[in-house]
PDB file of C-alpha atoms and ligand atoms in Angstrom:
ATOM      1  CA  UNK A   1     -33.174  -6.366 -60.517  1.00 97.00           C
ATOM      2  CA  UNK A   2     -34.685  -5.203 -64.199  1.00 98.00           C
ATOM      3  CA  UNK A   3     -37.859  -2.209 -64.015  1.00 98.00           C
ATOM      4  CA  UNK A   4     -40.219  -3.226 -66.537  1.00 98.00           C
ATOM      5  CA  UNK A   5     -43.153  -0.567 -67.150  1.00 98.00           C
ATOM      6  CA  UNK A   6     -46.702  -2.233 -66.634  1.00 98.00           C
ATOM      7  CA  UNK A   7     -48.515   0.279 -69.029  1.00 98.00           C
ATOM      8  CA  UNK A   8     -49.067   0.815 -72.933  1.00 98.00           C
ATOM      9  CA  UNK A   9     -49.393   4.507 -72.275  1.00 98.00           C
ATOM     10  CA  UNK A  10     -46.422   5.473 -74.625  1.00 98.00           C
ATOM     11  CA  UNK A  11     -45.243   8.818 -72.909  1.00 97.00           C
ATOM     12  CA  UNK A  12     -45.142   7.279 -69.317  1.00 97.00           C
ATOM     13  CA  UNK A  13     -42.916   4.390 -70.770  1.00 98.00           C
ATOM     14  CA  UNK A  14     -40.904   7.151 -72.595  1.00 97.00           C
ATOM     15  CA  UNK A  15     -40.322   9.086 -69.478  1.00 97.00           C
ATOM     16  CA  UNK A  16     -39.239   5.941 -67.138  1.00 98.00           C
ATOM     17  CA  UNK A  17     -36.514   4.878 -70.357  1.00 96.00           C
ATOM     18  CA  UNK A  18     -35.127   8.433 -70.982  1.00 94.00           C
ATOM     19  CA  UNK A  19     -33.878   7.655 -67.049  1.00 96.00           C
ATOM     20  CA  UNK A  20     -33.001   4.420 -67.573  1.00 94.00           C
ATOM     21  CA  UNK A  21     -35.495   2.831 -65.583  1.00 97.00           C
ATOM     22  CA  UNK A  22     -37.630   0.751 -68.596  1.00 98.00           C
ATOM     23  CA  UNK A  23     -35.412  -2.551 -68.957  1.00 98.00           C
ATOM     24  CA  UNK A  24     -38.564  -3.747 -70.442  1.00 98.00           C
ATOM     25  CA  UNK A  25     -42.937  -2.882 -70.442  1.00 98.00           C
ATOM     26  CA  UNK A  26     -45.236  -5.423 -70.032  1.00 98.00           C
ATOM     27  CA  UNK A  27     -48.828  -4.546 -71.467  1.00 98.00           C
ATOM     28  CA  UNK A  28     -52.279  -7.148 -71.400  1.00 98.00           C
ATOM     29  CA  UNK A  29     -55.793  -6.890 -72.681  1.00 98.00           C
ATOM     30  CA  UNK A  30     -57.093  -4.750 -70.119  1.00 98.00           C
ATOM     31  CA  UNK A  31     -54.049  -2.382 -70.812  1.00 98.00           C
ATOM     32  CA  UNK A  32     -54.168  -1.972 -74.277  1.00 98.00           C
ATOM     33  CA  UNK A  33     -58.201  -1.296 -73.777  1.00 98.00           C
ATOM     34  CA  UNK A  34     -57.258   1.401 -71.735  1.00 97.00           C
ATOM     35  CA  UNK A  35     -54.643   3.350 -73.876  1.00 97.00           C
ATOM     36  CA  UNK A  36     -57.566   3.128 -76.591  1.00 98.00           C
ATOM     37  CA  UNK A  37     -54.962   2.040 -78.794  1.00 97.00           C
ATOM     38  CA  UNK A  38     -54.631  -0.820 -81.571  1.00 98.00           C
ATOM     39  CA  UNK A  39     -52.419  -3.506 -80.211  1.00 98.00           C
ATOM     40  CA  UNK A  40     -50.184  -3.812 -83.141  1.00 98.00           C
ATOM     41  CA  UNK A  41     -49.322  -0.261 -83.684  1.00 98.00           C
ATOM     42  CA  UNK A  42     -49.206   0.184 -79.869  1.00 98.00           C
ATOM     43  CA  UNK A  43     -46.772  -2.628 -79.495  1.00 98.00           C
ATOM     44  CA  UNK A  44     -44.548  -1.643 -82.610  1.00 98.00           C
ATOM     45  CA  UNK A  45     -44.059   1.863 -81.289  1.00 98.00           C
ATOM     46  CA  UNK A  46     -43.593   0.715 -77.490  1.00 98.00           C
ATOM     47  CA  UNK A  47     -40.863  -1.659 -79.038  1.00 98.00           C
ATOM     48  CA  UNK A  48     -39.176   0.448 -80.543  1.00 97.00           C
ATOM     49  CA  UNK A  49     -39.200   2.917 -77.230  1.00 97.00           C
ATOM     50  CA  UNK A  50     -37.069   0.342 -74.956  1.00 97.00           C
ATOM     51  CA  UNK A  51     -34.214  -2.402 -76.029  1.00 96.00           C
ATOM     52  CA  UNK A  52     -35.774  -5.269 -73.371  1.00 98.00           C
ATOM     53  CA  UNK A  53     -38.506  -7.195 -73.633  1.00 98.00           C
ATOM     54  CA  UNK A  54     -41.875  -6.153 -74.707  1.00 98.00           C
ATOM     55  CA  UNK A  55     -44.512  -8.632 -73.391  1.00 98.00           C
ATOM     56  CA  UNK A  56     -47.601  -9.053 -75.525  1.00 98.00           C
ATOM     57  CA  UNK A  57     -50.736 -10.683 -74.816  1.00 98.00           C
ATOM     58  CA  UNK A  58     -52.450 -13.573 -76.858  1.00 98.00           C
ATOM     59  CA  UNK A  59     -56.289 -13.790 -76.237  1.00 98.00           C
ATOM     60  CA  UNK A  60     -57.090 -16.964 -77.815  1.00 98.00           C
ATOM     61  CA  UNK A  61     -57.792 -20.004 -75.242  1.00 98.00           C
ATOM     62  CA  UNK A  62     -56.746 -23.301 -77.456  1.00 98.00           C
ATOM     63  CA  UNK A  63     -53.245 -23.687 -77.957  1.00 98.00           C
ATOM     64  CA  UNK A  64     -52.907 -24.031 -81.581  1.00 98.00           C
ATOM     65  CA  UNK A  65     -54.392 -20.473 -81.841  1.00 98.00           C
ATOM     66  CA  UNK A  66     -52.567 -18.996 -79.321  1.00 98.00           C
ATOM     67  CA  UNK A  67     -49.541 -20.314 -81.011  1.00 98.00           C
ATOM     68  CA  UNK A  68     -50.674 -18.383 -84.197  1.00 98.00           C
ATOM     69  CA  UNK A  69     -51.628 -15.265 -82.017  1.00 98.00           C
ATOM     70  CA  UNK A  70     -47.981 -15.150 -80.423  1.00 98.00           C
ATOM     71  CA  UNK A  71     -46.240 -15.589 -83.721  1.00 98.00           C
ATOM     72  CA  UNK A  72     -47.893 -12.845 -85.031  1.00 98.00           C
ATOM     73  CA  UNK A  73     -47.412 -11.069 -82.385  1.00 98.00           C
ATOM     74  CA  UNK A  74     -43.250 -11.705 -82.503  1.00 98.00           C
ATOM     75  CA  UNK A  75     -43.503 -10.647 -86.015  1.00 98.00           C
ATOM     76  CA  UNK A  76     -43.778  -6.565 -84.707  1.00 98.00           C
ATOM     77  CA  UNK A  77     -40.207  -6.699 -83.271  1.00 98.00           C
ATOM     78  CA  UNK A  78     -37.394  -8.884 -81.960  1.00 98.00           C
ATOM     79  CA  UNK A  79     -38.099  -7.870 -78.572  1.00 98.00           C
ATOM     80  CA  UNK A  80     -41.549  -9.344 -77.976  1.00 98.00           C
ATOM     81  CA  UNK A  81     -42.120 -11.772 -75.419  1.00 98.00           C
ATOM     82  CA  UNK A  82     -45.498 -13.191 -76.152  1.00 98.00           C
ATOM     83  CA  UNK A  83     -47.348 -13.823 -73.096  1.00 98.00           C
ATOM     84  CA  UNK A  84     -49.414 -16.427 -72.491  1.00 98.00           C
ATOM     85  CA  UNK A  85     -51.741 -17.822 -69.490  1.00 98.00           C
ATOM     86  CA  UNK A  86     -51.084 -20.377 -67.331  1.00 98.00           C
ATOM     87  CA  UNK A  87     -53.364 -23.022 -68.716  1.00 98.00           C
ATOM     88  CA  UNK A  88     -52.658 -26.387 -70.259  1.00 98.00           C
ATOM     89  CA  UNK A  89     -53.268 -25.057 -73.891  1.00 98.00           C
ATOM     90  CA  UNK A  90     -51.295 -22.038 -72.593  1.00 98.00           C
ATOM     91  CA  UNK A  91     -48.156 -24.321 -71.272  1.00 98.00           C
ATOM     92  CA  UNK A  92     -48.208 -26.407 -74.898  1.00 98.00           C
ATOM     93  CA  UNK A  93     -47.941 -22.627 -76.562  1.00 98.00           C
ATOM     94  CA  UNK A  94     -45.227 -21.981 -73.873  1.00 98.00           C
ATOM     95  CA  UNK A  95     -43.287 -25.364 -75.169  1.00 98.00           C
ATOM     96  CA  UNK A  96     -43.749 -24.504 -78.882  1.00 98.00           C
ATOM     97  CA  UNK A  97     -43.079 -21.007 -78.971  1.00 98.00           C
ATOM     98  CA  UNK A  98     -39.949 -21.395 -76.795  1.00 98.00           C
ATOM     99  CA  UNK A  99     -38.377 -24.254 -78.857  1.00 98.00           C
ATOM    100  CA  UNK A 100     -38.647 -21.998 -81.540  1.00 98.00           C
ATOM    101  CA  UNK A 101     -36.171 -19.650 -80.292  1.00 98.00           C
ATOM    102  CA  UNK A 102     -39.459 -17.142 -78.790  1.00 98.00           C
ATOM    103  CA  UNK A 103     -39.012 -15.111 -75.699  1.00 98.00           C
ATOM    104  CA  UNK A 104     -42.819 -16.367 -73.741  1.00 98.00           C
ATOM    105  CA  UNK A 105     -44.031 -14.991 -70.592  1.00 98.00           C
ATOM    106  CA  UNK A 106     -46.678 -17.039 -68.812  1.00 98.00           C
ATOM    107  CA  UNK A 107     -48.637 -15.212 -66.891  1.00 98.00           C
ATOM    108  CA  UNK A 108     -51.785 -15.193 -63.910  1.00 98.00           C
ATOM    109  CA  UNK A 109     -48.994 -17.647 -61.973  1.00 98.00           C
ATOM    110  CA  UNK A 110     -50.810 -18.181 -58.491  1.00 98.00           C
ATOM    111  CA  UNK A 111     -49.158 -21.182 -57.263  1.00 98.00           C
ATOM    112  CA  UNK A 112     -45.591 -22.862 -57.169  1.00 98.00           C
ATOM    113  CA  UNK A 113     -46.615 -25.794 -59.033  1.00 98.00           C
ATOM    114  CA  UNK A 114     -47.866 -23.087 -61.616  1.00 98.00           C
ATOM    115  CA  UNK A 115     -44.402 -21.686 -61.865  1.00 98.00           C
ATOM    116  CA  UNK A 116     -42.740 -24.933 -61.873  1.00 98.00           C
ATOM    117  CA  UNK A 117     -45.077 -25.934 -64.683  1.00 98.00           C
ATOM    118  CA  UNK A 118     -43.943 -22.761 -66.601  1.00 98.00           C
ATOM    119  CA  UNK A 119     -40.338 -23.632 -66.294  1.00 98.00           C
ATOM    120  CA  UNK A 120     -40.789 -26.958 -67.224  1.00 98.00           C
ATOM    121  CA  UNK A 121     -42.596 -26.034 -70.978  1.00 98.00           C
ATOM    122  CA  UNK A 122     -39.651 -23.039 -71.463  1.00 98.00           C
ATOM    123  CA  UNK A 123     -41.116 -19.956 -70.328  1.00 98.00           C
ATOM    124  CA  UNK A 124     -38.339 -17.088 -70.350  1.00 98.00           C
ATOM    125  CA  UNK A 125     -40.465 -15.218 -67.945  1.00 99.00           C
ATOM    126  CA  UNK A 126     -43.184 -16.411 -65.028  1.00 99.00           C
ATOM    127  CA  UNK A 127     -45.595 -13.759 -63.759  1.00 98.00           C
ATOM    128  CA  UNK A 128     -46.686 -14.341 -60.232  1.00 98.00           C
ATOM    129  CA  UNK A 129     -49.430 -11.903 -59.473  1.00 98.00           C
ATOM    130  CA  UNK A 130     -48.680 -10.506 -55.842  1.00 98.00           C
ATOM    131  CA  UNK A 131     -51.392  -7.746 -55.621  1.00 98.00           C
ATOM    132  CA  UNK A 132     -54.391 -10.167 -56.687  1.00 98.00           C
ATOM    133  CA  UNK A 133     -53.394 -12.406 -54.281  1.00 98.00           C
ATOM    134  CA  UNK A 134     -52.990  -9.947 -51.332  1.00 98.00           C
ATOM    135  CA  UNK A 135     -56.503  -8.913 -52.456  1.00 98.00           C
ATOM    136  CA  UNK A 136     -58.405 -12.422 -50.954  1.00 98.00           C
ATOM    137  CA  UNK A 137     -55.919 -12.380 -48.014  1.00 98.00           C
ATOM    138  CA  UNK A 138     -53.521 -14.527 -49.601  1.00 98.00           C
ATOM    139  CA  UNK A 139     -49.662 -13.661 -49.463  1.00 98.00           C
ATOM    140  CA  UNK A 140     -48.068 -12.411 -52.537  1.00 98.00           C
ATOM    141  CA  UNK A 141     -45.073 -12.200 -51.270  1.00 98.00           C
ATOM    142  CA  UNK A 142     -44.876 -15.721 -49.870  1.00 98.00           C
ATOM    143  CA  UNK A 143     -45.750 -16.918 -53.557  1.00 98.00           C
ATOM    144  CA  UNK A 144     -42.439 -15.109 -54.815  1.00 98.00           C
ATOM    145  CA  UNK A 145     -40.114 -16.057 -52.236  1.00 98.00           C
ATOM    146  CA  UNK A 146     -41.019 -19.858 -52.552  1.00 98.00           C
ATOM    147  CA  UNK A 147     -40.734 -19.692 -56.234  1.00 98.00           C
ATOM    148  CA  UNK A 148     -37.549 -18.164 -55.607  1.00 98.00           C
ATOM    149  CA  UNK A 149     -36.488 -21.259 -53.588  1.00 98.00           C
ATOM    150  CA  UNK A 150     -37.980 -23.722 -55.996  1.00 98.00           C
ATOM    151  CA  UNK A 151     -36.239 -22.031 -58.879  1.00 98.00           C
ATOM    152  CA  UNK A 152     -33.135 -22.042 -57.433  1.00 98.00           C
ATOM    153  CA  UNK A 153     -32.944 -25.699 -55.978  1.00 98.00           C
ATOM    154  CA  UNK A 154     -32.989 -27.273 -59.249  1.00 98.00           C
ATOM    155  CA  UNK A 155     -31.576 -24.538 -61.472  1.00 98.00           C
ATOM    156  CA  UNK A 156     -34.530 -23.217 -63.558  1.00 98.00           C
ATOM    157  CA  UNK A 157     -33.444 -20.291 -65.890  1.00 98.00           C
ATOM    158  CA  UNK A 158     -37.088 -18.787 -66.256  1.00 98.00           C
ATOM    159  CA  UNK A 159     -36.853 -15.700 -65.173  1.00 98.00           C
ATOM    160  CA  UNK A 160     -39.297 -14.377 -61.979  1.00 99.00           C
ATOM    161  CA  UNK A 161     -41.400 -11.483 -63.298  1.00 98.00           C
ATOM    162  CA  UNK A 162     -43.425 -10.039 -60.201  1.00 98.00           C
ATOM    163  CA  UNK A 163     -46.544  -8.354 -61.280  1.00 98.00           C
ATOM    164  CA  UNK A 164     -49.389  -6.709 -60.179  1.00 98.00           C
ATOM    165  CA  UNK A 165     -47.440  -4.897 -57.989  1.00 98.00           C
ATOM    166  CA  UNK A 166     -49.356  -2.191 -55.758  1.00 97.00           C
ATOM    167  CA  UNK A 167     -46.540  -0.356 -53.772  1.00 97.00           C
ATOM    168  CA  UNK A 168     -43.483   0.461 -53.540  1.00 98.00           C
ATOM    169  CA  UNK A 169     -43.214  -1.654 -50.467  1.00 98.00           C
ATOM    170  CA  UNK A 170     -43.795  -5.164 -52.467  1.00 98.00           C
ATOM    171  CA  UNK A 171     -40.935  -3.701 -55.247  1.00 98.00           C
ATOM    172  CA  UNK A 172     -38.333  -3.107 -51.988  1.00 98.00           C
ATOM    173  CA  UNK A 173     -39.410  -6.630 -50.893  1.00 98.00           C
ATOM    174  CA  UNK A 174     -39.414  -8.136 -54.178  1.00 98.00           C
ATOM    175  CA  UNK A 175     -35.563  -6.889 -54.649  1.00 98.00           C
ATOM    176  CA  UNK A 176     -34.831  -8.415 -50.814  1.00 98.00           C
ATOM    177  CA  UNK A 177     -36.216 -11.541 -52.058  1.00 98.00           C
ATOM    178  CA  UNK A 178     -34.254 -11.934 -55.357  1.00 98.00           C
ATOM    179  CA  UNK A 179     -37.119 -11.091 -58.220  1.00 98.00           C
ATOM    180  CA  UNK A 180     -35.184 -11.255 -61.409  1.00 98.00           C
ATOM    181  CA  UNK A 181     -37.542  -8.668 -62.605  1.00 98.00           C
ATOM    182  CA  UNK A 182     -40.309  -6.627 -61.637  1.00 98.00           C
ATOM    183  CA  UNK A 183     -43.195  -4.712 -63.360  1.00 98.00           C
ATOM    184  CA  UNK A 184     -45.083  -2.067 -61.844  1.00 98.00           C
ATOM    185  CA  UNK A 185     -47.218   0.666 -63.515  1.00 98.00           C
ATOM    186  CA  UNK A 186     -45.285   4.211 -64.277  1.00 98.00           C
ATOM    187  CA  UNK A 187     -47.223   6.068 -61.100  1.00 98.00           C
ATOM    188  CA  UNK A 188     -45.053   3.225 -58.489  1.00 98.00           C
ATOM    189  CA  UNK A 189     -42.090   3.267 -60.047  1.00 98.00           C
ATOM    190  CA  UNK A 190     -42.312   7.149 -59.898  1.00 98.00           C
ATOM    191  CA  UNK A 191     -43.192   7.092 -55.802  1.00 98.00           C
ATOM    192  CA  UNK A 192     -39.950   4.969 -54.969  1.00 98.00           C
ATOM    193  CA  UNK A 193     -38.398   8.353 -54.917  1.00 98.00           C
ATOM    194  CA  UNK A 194     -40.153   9.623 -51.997  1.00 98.00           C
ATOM    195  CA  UNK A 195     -39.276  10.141 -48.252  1.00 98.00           C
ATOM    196  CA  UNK A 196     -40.593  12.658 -45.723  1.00 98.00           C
ATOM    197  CA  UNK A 197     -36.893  13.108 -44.761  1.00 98.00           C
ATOM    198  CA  UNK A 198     -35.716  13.816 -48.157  1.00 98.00           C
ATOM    199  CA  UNK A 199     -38.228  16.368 -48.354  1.00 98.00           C
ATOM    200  CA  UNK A 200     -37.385  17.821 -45.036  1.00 98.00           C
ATOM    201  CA  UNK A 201     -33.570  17.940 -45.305  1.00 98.00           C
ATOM    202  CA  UNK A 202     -33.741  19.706 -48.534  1.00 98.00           C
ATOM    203  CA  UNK A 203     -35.628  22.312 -47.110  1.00 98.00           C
ATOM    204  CA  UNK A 204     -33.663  22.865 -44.733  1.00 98.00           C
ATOM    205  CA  UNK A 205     -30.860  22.741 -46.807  1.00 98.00           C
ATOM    206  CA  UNK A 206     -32.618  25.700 -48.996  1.00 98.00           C
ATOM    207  CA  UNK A 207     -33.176  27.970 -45.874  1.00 98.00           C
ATOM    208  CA  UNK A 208     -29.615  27.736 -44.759  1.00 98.00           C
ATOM    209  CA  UNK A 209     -28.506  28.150 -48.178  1.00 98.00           C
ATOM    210  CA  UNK A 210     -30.715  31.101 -48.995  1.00 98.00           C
ATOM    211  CA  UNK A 211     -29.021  33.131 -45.929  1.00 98.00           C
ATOM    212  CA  UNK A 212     -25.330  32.834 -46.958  1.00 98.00           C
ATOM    213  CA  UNK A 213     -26.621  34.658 -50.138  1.00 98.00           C
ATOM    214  CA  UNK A 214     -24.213  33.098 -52.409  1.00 98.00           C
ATOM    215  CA  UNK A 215     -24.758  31.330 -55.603  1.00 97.00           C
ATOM    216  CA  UNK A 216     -23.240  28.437 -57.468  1.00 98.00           C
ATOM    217  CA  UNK A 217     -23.785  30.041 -60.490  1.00 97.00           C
TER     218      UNK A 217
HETATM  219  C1  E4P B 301     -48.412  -7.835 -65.663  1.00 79.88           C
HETATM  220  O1  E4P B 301     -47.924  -8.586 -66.465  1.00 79.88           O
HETATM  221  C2  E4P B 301     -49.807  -7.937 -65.233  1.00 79.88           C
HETATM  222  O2  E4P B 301     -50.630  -7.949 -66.341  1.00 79.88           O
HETATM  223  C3  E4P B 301     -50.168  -6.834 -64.286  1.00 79.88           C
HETATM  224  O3  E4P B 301     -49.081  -6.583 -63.407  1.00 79.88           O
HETATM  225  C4  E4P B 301     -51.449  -7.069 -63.550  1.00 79.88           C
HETATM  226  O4  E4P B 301     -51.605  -6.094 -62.546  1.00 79.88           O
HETATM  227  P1  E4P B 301     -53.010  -5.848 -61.813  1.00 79.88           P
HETATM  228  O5  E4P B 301     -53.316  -7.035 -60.962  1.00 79.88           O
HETATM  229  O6  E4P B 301     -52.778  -4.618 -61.006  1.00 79.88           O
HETATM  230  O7  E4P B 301     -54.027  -5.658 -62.899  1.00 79.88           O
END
């Protein structure tokens, strides 16, 4: 399963690819309003940062603009995927941009028919938004596995992005599912390395240590 970084805070994506653990970053509007930076230079410099796929965000609503805003867009590096919503004018960027050789993520998926929708028009990438459905006691979770299942009964090569991920629980049950990919902000990545008995067996590893008074080194 691929990490991609859900952030356009530049050091945070740095940190998570020095380890090997940025196959990709996904950014959107509200991202890029919060790193206070311009979303050109942002994306150029975040591109050049990781090898994967950087997703970019068109904010135009008719397709034939958005299809102008995600060219653009692809112009900053090779490794853009320009990311479009799942709306009608969205899907007929989706078809255009992908026959043109363009990686395109839709994204704000909600639904199977959504995702099936995506892969119909070419999307590389669908975004299913777990957390935002969890959040008006809907299942998130259900909406990945049964795009998993739909995906894989007829073949479909778009890739399942799983987004608006909250915990590290939905990432564990993302990978148990079969998510081709998931993005999560740099803070959740970070807390899949904790356990209480990690923590505990080290120390007590360190006590026992400290009283044979030898060193390694
Ligand atoms: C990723 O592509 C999405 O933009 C992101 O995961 C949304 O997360 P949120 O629902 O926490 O804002």
């Amino acid at each position: 399963m691929k990490f991609f970084v859900d952030t356009a805070e530049i050091d945070a994506i740095a940190d998570l690819s020095d380890l090997g653990m940025a196959d990709g970053v996904t950014t959107n509007p509200s991202l890029i309003m919060k790193s206070g930076r311009d979303i050109l230079e942002v994306t150029k410099e975040i591109a050049e940062l990781v090898d994967g796929p950087v997703s970019a965000e068109v904010v135009a609503t008719e397709a034939e603009a958005m299809i102008a805003e995600g060219r653009k867009l692809a112009e900053i590096a090779d490794n853009i995927a320009i990311k479009v919503p799942l709306t009608w004018d969205g899907l007929k960027a989706c078809k255009v941009l992908s026959t043109e050789g363009r990686m395109v993520n839709v994204t704000l998926c909600f639904s199977v028919n959504q995702a099936l929708l995506a892969a119909k028009a070419g999307a590389s990438f669908i975004s299913p938004f777990i957390g935002r459905l969890d959040d008006i006691n809907l299942d998130g979770m259900e909406l990945i596995a049964d795009i998993r299942q739909v995906y894989d009964n007829f073949g479909f090569e778009t890739e399942i992005l799983a987004a608006s991920i909250r915990s590290v629980n939905h990432i564990a049950d993302c990978a148990r599912i079969g998510a081709d990919v998931i993005t999560a902000p740099p803070s959740v990545i970070k807390a899949m390395v904790n356990h209480p008995l990690t923590d505990k067996g080290l120390a007590a590893f360190m006590a026992d240590w400290e009283k044979t008074g030898q060193k390694i080194l």
